[in-house]
Coordinates of C-alpha atoms in Angstrom, one line a residue:
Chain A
X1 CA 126.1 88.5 104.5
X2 CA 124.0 88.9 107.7
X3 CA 122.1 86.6 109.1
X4 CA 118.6 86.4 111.0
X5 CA 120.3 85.9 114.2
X6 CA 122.2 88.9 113.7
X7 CA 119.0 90.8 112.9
X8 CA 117.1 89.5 116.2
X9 CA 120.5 91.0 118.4
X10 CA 120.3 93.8 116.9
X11 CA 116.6 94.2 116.9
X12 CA 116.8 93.5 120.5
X13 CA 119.7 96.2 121.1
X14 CA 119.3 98.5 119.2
X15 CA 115.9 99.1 117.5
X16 CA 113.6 98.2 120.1
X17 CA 114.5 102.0 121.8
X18 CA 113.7 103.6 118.6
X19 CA 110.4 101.8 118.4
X20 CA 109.3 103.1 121.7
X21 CA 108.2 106.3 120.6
X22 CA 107.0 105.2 117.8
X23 CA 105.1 102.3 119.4
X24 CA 103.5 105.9 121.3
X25 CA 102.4 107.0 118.2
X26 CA 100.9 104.4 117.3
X27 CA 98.6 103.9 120.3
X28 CA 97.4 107.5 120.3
X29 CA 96.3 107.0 116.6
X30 CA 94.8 103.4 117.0
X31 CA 91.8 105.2 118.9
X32 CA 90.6 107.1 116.2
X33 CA 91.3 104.1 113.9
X34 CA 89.3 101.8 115.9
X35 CA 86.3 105.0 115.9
X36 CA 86.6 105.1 112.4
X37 CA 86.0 101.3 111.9
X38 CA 82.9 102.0 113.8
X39 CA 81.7 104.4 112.1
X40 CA 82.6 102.2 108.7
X41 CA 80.1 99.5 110.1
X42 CA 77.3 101.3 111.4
X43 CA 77.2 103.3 107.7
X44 CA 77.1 100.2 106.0
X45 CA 74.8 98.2 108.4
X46 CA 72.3 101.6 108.1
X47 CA 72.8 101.1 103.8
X48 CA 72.1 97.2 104.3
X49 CA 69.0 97.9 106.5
X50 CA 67.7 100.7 103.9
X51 CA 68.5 98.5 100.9
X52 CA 66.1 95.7 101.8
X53 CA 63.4 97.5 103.0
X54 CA 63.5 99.0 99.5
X55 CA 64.2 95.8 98.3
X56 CA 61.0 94.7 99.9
X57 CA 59.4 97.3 98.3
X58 CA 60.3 96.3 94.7
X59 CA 62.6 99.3 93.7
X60 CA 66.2 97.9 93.5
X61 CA 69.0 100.7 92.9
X62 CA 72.1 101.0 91.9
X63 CA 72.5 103.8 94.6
X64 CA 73.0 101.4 97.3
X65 CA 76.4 99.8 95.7
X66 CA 77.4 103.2 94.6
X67 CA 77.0 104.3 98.5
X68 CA 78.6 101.3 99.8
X69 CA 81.7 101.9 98.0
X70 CA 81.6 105.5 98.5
X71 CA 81.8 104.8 102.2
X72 CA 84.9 103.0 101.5
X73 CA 86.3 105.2 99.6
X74 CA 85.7 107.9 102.4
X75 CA 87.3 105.3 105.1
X76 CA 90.5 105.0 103.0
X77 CA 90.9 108.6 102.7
X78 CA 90.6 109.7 106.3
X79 CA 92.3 106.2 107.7
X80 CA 95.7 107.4 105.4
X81 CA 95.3 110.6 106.8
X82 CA 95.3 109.1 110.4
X83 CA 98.4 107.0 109.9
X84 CA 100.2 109.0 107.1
X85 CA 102.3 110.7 110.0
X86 CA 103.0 106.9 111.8
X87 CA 104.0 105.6 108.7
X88 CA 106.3 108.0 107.6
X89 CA 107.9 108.6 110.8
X90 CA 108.0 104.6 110.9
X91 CA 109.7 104.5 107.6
X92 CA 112.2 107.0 107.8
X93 CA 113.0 105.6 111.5
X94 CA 113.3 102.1 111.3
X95 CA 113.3 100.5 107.5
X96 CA 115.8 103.2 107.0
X97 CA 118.0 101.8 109.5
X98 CA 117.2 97.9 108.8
X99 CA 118.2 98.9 105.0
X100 CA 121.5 100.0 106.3
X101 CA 122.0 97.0 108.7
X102 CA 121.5 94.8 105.6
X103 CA 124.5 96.7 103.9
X104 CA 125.4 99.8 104.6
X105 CA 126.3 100.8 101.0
X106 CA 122.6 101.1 100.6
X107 CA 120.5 104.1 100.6
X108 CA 116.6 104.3 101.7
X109 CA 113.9 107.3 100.3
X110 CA 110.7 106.3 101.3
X111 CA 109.2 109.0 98.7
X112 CA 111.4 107.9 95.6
X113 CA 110.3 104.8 93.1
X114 CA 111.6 103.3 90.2
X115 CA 110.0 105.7 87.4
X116 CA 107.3 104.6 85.0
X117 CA 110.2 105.0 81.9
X118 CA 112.8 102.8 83.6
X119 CA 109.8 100.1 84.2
X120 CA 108.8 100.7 80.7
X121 CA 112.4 99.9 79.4
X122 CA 112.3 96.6 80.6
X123 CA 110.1 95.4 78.3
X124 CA 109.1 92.8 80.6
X125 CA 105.4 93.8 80.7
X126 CA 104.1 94.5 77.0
X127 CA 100.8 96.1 77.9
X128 CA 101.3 99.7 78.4
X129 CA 100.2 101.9 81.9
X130 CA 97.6 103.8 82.5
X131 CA 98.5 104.4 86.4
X132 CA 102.2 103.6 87.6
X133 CA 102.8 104.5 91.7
X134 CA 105.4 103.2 93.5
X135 CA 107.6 104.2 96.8
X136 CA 110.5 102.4 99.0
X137 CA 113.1 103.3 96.6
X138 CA 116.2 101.5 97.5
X139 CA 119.5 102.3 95.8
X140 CA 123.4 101.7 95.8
X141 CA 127.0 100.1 94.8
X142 CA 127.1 96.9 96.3
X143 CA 130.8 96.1 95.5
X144 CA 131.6 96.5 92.2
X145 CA 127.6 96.4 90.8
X146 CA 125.1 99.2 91.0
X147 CA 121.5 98.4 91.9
X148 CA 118.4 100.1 92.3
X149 CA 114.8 98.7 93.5
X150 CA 111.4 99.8 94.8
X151 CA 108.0 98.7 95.0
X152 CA 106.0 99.8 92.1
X153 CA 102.5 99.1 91.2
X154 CA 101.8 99.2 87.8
X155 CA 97.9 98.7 86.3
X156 CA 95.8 99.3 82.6
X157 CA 92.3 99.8 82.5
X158 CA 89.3 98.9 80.3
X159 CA 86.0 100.6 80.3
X160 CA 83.0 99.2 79.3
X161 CA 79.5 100.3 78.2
X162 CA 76.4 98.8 80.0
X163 CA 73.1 98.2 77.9
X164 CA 71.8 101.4 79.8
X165 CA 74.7 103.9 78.2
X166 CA 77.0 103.8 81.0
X167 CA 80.7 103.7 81.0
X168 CA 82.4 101.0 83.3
X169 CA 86.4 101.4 84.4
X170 CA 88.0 98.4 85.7
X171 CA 91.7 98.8 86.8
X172 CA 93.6 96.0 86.0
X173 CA 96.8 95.2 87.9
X174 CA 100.0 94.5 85.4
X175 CA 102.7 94.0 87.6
X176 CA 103.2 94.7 92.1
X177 CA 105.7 93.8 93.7
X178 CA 109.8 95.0 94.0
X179 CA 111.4 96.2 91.1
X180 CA 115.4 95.8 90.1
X181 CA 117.3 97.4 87.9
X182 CA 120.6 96.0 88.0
X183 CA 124.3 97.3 86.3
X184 CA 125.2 93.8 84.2
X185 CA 128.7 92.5 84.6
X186 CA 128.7 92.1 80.5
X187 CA 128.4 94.7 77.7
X188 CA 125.8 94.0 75.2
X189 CA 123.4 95.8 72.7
X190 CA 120.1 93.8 72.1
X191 CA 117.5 92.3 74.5
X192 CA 116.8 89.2 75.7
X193 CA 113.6 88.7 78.1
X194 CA 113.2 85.9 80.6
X195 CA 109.3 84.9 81.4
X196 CA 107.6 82.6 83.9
X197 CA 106.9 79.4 81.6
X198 CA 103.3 79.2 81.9
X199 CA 102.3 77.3 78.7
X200 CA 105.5 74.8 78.8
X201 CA 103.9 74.0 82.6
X202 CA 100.7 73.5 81.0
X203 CA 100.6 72.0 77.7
X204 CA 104.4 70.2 77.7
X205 CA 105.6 70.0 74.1
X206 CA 102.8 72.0 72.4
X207 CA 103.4 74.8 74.9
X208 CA 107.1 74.9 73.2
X209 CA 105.1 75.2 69.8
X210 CA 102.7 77.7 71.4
X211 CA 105.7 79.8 72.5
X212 CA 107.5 80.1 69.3
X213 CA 104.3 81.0 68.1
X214 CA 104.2 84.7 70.5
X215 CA 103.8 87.4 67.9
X216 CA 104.2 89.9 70.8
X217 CA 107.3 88.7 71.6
X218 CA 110.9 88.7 69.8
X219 CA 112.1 85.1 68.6
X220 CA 112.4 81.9 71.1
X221 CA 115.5 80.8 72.3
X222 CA 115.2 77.4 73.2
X223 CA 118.4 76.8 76.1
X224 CA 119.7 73.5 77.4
X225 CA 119.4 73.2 80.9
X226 CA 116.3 71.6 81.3
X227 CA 115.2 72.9 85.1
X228 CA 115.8 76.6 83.6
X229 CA 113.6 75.4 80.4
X230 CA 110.9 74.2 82.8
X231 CA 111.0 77.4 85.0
X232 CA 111.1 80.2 82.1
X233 CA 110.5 81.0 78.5
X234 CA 113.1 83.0 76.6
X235 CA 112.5 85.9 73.7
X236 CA 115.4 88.2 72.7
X237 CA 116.6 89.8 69.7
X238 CA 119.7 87.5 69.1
X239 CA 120.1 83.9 69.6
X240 CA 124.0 84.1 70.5
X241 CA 123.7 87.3 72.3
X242 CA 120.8 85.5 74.8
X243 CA 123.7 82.4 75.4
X244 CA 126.5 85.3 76.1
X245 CA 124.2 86.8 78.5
X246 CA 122.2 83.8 80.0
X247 CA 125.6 81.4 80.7
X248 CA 125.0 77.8 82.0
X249 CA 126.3 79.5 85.2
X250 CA 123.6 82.2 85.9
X251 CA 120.6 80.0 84.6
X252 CA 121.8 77.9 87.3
X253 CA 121.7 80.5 89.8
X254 CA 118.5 81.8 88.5
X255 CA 116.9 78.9 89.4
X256 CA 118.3 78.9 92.3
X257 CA 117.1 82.4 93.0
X258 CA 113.6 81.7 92.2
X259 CA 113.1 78.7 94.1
X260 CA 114.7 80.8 97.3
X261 CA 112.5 84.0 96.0
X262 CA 109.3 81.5 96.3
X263 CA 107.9 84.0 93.8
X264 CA 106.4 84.7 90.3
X265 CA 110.5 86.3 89.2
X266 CA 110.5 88.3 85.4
X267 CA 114.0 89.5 84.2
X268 CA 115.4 91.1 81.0
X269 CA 118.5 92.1 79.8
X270 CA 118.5 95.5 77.9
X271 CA 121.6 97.2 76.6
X272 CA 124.4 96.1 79.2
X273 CA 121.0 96.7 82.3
X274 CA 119.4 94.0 84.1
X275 CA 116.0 94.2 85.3
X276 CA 114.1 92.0 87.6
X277 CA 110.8 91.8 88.9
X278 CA 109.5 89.8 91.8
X279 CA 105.5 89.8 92.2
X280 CA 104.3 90.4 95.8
X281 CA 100.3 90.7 96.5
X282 CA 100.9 92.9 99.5
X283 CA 102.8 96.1 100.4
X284 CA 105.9 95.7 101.5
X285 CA 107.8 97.5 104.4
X286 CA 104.6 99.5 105.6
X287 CA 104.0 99.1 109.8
X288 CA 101.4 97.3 111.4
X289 CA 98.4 100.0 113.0
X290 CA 96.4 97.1 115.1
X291 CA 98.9 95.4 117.0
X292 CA 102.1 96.1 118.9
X293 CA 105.6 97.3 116.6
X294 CA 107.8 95.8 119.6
X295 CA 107.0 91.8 118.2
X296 CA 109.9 90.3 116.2
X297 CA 107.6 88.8 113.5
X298 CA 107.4 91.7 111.1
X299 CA 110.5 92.6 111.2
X300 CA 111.4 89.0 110.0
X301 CA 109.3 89.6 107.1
X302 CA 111.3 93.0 106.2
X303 CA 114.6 91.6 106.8
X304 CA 114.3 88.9 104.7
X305 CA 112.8 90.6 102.0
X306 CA 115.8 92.9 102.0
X307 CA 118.4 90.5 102.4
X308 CA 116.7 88.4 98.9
X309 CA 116.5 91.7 97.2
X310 CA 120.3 93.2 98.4
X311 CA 121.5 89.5 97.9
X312 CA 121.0 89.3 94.1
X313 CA 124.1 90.4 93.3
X314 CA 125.7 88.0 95.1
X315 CA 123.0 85.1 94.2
X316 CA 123.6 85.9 90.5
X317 CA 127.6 86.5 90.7
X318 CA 127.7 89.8 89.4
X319 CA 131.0 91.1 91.0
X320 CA 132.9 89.0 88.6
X321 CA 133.7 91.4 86.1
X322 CA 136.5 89.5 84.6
X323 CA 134.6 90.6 80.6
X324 CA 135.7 94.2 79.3
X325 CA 133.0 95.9 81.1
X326 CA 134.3 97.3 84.5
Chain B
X1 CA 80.0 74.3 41.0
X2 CA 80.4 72.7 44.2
X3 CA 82.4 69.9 42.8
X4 CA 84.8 72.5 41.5
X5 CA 84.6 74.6 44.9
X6 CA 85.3 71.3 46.6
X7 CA 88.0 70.5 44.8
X8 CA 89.9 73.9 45.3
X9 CA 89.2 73.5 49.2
X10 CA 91.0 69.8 49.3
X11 CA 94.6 71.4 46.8
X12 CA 94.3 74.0 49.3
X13 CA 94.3 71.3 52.2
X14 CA 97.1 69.7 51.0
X15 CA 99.5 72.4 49.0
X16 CA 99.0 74.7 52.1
X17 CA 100.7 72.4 55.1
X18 CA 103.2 71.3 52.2
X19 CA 104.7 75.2 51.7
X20 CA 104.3 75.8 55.7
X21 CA 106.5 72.4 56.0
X22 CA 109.3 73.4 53.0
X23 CA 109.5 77.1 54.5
X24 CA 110.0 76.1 57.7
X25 CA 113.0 73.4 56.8
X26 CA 114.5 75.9 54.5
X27 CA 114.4 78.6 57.3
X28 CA 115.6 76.2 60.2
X29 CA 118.8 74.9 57.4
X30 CA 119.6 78.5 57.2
X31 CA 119.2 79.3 60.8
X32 CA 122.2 76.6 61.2
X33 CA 124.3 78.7 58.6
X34 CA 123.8 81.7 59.8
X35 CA 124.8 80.9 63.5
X36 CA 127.8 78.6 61.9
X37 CA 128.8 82.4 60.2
X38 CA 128.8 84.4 63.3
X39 CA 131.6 81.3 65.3
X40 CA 133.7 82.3 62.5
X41 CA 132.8 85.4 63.0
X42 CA 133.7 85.9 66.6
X43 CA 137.0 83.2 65.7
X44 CA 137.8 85.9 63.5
X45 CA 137.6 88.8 66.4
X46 CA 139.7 86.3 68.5
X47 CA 142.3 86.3 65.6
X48 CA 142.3 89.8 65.6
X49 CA 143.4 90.4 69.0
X50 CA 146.4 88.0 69.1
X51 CA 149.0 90.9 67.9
X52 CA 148.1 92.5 70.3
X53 CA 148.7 90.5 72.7
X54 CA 152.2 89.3 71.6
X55 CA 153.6 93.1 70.7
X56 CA 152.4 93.6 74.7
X57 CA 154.3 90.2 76.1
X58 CA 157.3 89.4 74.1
X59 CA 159.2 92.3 75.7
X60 CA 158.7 90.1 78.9
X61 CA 158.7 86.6 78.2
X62 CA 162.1 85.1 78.0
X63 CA 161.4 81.4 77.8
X64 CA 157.8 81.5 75.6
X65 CA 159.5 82.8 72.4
X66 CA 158.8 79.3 70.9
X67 CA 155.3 79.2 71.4
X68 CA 155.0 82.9 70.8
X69 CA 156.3 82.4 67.1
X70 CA 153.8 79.3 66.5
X71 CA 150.6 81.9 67.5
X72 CA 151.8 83.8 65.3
X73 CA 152.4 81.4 62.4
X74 CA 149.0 79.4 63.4
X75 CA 147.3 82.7 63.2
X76 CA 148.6 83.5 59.7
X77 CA 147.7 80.0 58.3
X78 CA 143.8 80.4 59.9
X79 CA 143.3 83.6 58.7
X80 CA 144.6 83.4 55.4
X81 CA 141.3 81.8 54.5
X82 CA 142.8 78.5 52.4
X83 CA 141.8 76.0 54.8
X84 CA 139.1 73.0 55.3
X85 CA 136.5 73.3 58.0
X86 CA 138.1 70.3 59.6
X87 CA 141.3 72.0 59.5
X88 CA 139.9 75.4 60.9
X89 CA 138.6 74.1 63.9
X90 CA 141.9 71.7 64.6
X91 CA 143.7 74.7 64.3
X92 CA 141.5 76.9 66.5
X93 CA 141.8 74.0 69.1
X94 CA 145.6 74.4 68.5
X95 CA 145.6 77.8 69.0
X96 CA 143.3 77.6 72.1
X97 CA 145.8 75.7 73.8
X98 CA 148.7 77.9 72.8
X99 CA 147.2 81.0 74.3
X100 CA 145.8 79.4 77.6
X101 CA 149.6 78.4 78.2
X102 CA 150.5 82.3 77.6
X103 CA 147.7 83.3 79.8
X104 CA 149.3 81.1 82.4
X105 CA 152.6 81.6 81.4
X106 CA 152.0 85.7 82.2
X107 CA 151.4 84.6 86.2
X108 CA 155.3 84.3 86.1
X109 CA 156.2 88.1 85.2
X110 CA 154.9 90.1 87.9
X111 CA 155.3 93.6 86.5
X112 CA 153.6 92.1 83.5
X113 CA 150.4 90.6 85.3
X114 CA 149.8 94.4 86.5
X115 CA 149.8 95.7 83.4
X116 CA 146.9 97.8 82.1
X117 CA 147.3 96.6 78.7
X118 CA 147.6 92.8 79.4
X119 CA 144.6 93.2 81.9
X120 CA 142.7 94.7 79.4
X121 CA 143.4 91.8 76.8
X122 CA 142.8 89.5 79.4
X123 CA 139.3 90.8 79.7
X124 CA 139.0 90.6 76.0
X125 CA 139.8 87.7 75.2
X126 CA 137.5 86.3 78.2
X127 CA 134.7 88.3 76.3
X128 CA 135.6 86.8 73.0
X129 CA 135.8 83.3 74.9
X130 CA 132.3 83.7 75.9
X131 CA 130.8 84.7 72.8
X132 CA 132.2 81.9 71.1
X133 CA 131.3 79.1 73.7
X134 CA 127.5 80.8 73.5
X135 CA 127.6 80.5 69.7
X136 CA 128.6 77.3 70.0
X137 CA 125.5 76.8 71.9
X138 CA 123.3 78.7 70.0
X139 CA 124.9 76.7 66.9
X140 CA 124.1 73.3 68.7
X141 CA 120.3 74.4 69.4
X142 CA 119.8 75.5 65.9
X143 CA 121.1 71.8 64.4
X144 CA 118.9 70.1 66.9
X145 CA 116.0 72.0 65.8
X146 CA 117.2 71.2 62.4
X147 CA 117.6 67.8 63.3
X148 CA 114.3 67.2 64.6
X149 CA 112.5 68.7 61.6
X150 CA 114.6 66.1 59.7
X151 CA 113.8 63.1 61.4
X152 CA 109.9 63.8 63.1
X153 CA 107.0 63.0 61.2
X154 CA 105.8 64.6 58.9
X155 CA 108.5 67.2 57.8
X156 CA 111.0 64.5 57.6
X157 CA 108.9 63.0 54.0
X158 CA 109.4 66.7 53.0
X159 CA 113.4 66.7 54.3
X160 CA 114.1 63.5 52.1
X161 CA 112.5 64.4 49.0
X162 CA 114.6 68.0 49.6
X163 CA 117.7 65.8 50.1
X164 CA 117.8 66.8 53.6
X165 CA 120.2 65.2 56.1
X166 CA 121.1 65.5 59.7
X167 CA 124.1 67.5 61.0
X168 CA 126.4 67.3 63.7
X169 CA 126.5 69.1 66.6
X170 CA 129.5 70.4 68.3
X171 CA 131.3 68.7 70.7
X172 CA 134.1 68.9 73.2
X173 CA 137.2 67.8 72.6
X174 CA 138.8 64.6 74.4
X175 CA 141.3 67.6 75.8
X176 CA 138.6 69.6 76.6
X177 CA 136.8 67.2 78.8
X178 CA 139.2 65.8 80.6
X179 CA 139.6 67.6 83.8
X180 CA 142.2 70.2 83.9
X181 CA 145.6 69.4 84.7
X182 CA 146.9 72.0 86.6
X183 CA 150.4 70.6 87.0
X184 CA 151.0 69.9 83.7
X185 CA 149.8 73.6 82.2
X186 CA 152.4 74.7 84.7
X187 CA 155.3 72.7 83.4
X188 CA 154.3 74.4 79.7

């Protein structure tokens, strides 16, 4: 296992000459970023100043808002165009390489995500998606266990009708953040899913009651250790199975690998698969446009994030095969 | 009218949390049997892999012929079926014993330890192992929900008119808990 002061030598040796160029890039596109911002401004300042003489005038429209986010939307599509290049040479250059100084089992496509079915599977999330993206696929044999994660971002919509006939869509996020799926170190046939505990946090006692009482959700297993209890809520399809698969062992060290995640942390257990989710608001492993790539700080940030995500196998001890399942 | 609509409202009122309350005692009660089925259900699998494992070691083991011979009696007796519960789970404690000194016992014959097969029973019985200490769990949680039905207010009027009583859970055994003697499995 690597450390952080590992990382900052070899930052210092090694990846700071393949920033350089990068770091070159970077500049050359941060003019047209910083015209672009401009440009951003002045459109919406112009909008502002129109809107209130016409506010002023007594005729309020529903143009204004439409214009104001069409100006956005027009931002966001030239400003990836800018940086699409950066951030793909960034990508392939450097998180490549930091993915393989974490271990070097592992294998980096910037392109690839964990597909819509295989998040699906999980059963973690029981509201179905209406747009699934994803990218920073991640993937390898880390000892004995095979393992696969990327960032996904997976969201539902509703639409609404207004009193004047008009159709609202509102995207709603379900799950963002990094995904797992993980090769179990036992065999087994059901599922069992493991949830943040929200009502146990909140009501105590009666959230137990309100728990059993998921109809979503396959039967509670109430389990004994009482920090797991307090963290999680349990649902699978068979109480014994759930106990082979959740030992007093690993709810230990799932505990332990929330509290070091410092993270909203899902996992289920499907036919002889783990999957894991950990929530992240923002997007992980993408480069910075408005300040310098040669500071140490971000890459902090990406090395511990891959060290958590390649250390799970470790964390939850699942090299031991010492069960029929090899 | 409203006297008899009144009256059908307050039965309802009271029959109503009376079924929920009998339901849900009857359902937890066979919750406990059904868990208390699959342990002898996975004992059972345990059983079942014990030839096996003597046909692979008594070619090998010289000195364990004893013990060997008492599996295989032990195994006979628990799966013959005419035994009490109390019995069943002495013996299975017995026979726990027994195979943990084999499994240590096998440490001793070196072209025996690298065998596929005894590997592979190794693993097994690990598996087995595990299922049966998470039924065992699954067993206890089921009697303690049992157990509290009993005794919290108000199922517990219900659970004495029904003849309801509290069971036990399982527990280790004095052997179990003490910490393991590493020099005395050795001498076995």
């Amino acid at each position: 296992m690597k450390t952080i002061v590992d990382f900052d030598k070899y930052f210092n040796s090694s990846l700071q000459a393949d920033l350089k160029p990068i770091e070159e890039t970077r500049k050359s596109i941060l003019g047209k970023v910083v015209v672009l911002t401009i440009c951003l401004c002045a459109a919406l300042l112009l909008l502002f100043a129109v809107m209130s003489q016409t506010i002023a005038n007594g005729d309020v429209s529903g143009i204004f808002i439409f214009a104001g986010l069409a100006c956005f939307a027009i931002y966001g599509v030239i400003y990836y165009n800018i940086t699409k290049d950066y951030v793909r040479e960034f990508k392939s250059k450097i998180i490549q390489k930091i993915v393989k100084f974490v271990d070097e089992n592992l294998v980096y496509e910037q392109s690839k995500y964990v597909t819509e079915g295989e998040f699906e599977s999980s059963r973690i999330f029981e509201i179905s998606c209406d747009r699934y993206k994803g990218d920073d696929l991640i993937s390898g044999k880390l000892d004995k266990t095979a393992i696969k994660f990327s960032e996904i971002h997976a969201e539902y919509k509703t639409t609404t009708v207004d009193s004047k006939g008009r159709t609202h869509t509102q995207w709603h996020t379900i799950f963002k953040g990094l995904f797992f799926i993980i090769d179990f170190n036992k065999n087994f046939s059901g599922r069992t899913v493991v949830l943040p505990d929200i009502a146990e946090n909140l009501f105590g006692f009666l959230g137990k009651a309100l728990q059993s009482m998921n109809m979503k959700r396959d039967q509670l297993i109430k389990l004994e250790d009482p920090e797991f209890e307090k963290e999680f809520a349990v649902y699978g399809t068979d109480q014994i199975e759930a106990r082979y698969i959740l030992s007093s062992s690993l709810m230990k060290r799932i505990v332990e690998f929330k509290r070091k995640a410092k993270r909203q942390v899902y996992l289920s257990f499907v036919q002889s698969k783990m999957y894991i989710a950990i929530s992240y608001t923002e997007n992980l492993f993408e480069p910075r446009v408005f300040r310098t790539l040669l500071e140490f700080g971000p890459y902090r940030e990406y090395f511990n994030q891959l060290e958590l995500a390649a250390g799970v196998v470790d964390d939850l001890n699942l090299n031991t095969r010492i069960w029929s399942k090899t | 009218m409203i006297m008899l609509f009144g009256l059908i409202i307050v039965v309802v009122l009271i029959i109503l949390p009376v079924i929920v309350m009998y339901n849900s005692l009857i359902s937890k009660k066979n919750q406990v049997i059904n868990v208390f089925g699959s342990i002898d259900a996975l004992l059972k699998k345990r059983y079942d892999l014990i030839p096996n494992l003597i046909a692979t070691v008594k070619e090998y083991m010289k000195y364990e012929k004893d013990t060997l011979t008492r599996i295989t009696e032990m195994r006979a007796k628990a799966v013959s079926g005419q035994i009490t519960d109390d019995e069943k789970v002495d013996l299975d404690n017995k026979i726990s014993k027994a195979l943990g000194s084999i499994m240590v016992a096998v440490e001793n014959y070196p072209d025996l330890k690298a065998s596929r097969n005894i590997l592979q029973l190794q693993a097994s019985f690990n598996e087995v192992e595990e299922q049966i200490s998470a039924a065992r769990r699954a067993y206890n949680a089921s009697v303690v929900d049992y157990n509290n039905a009993v005794e919290m207010f108000p199922t517990n009027i219900m659970a004495s008119m029904m003849g309801y009583k509290q069971k036990n859970v399982f527990e280790i055994s004095e052997a179990e808990r003490k910490n393991v003697d590493a020099a005395a499995l050795f001498k076995s």
